[in-house]
Coordinates of C-alpha atoms in Angstrom, one line a residue:
M1 CA -29.7 -10.4 -3.0
P2 CA -28.6 -7.3 -1.1
P3 CA -25.0 -6.1 -1.3
P4 CA -22.7 -6.9 1.6
P5 CA -22.5 -4.2 4.3
Q6 CA -19.8 -1.5 3.7
T7 CA -17.3 -1.1 6.5
T8 CA -14.7 1.5 7.0
A9 CA -12.3 -0.8 8.7
G10 CA -9.9 -2.5 6.3
G11 CA -8.6 -5.1 8.8
S12 CA -5.6 -5.2 11.0
T13 CA -2.1 -4.1 10.0
F14 CA -1.0 -7.8 9.7
D15 CA -4.0 -8.4 7.3
K16 CA -2.9 -5.5 5.2
M17 CA 0.7 -6.8 5.1
K18 CA -0.5 -10.2 4.0
M19 CA -2.6 -8.7 1.3
G20 CA 0.3 -6.6 0.1
A21 CA 2.6 -9.6 0.0
I22 CA 0.1 -11.6 -1.9
M23 CA -0.5 -8.9 -4.5
G24 CA 3.2 -8.2 -4.9
S25 CA 3.9 -11.9 -5.3
C26 CA 1.3 -12.2 -8.0
V27 CA 2.8 -9.2 -9.8
G28 CA 6.3 -10.6 -9.3
L29 CA 5.4 -14.0 -10.8
T30 CA 4.0 -12.3 -13.8
I31 CA 7.0 -10.0 -14.3
G32 CA 9.3 -12.9 -13.6
F33 CA 7.6 -15.0 -16.3
I34 CA 7.9 -12.2 -18.8
F35 CA 11.5 -11.4 -18.2
G36 CA 12.5 -15.0 -17.7
T37 CA 10.9 -16.0 -21.0
F38 CA 12.7 -13.1 -22.7
S39 CA 16.0 -14.1 -21.2
V40 CA 15.6 -17.8 -22.2
L41 CA 14.6 -16.8 -25.7
R42 CA 17.6 -14.4 -26.0
A43 CA 20.4 -16.4 -24.3
G44 CA 19.1 -19.9 -24.1
P45 CA 18.0 -21.9 -21.1
G46 CA 21.6 -22.5 -19.8
P47 CA 22.9 -25.7 -18.1
R48 CA 20.1 -26.0 -15.7
G49 CA 17.3 -26.3 -18.2
L50 CA 14.3 -24.2 -19.2
V51 CA 12.0 -24.9 -16.3
A52 CA 14.7 -24.3 -13.6
T53 CA 15.8 -21.1 -15.2
L54 CA 12.3 -19.7 -15.7
S55 CA 11.2 -20.7 -12.2
Q56 CA 14.3 -19.0 -10.7
Y57 CA 13.4 -15.7 -12.4
M58 CA 9.7 -16.0 -11.3
L59 CA 10.4 -16.9 -7.7
S60 CA 13.1 -14.3 -7.1
S61 CA 10.9 -11.6 -8.7
A62 CA 7.9 -12.7 -6.7
A63 CA 9.9 -12.6 -3.4
T64 CA 11.2 -9.2 -4.1
F65 CA 7.9 -7.7 -5.2
G66 CA 6.1 -9.3 -2.4
F67 CA 8.5 -8.1 0.2
F68 CA 8.4 -4.5 -0.9
M69 CA 4.7 -4.5 -1.5
S70 CA 4.0 -5.7 2.0
I71 CA 6.2 -3.0 3.5
G72 CA 4.5 -0.4 1.3
S73 CA 1.1 -1.5 2.4
V74 CA 2.0 -1.3 6.1
I75 CA 3.4 2.2 5.6
R76 CA 0.2 3.2 3.9
T77 CA -1.9 1.8 6.7
E78 CA -4.0 4.5 8.3
S79 CA -3.0 5.2 11.8
Q80 CA -5.4 5.7 14.6
Y81 CA -3.7 9.1 15.1
A82 CA -4.2 10.3 11.6
Y83 CA -5.9 13.7 11.3
A84 CA -9.2 14.1 9.6
L85 CA -9.3 16.5 6.7
P86 CA -10.3 20.0 7.9
P87 CA -13.5 21.5 6.3
T88 CA -12.8 23.8 3.4
S89 CA -13.5 27.4 3.8
S90 CA -14.5 29.9 1.2
T91 CA -11.1 31.7 1.1
S92 CA -9.3 32.5 -2.1
N93 CA -8.5 29.5 -4.4
G94 CA -10.1 27.0 -1.9
K95 CA -7.2 26.7 0.5
V96 CA -7.7 26.4 4.2
S97 CA -6.0 29.1 6.3
E98 CA -3.2 28.0 8.7
P99 CA -4.9 29.2 11.9
L100 CA -8.1 27.3 10.9
R101 CA -6.1 24.2 10.1
M102 CA -4.3 24.4 13.5
A103 CA -7.6 24.9 15.4
W104 CA -9.0 21.8 13.6
R105 CA -6.1 19.7 14.5
R106 CA -6.3 20.8 18.2
A107 CA -10.0 19.9 18.2
E108 CA -9.2 16.5 16.7
E109 CA -6.5 15.8 19.3
R110 CA -8.8 16.7 22.1
R111 CA -11.5 14.5 20.7
K112 CA -9.1 11.6 20.5
M113 CA -7.9 12.1 24.0
D114 CA -11.5 11.9 25.3
L115 CA -12.0 8.5 23.6

């Protein structure tokens, strides 16, 4: 069976936000379970009981992690105006000179304006 085709598009911004929220919620549930279990073992379950105390830790941690992870994934989303990396030149220590970098950016902006 051949592998699925590789695409460069990662989906829309909303799709990336959903994926970040799901991943953050999963991490938050795990961290909430660990810290909630530790808290219950250390201080006891309290008047609400074991399940309610542990679920409160897990849900609050999942909501917090999911919220911040969704924001972070939107911030990291590539913009259509992002610059491509300029080609490296054979200057000292592999750095691209500033005039070459500026010329590359101008060419990229012109190319995007033509699209």
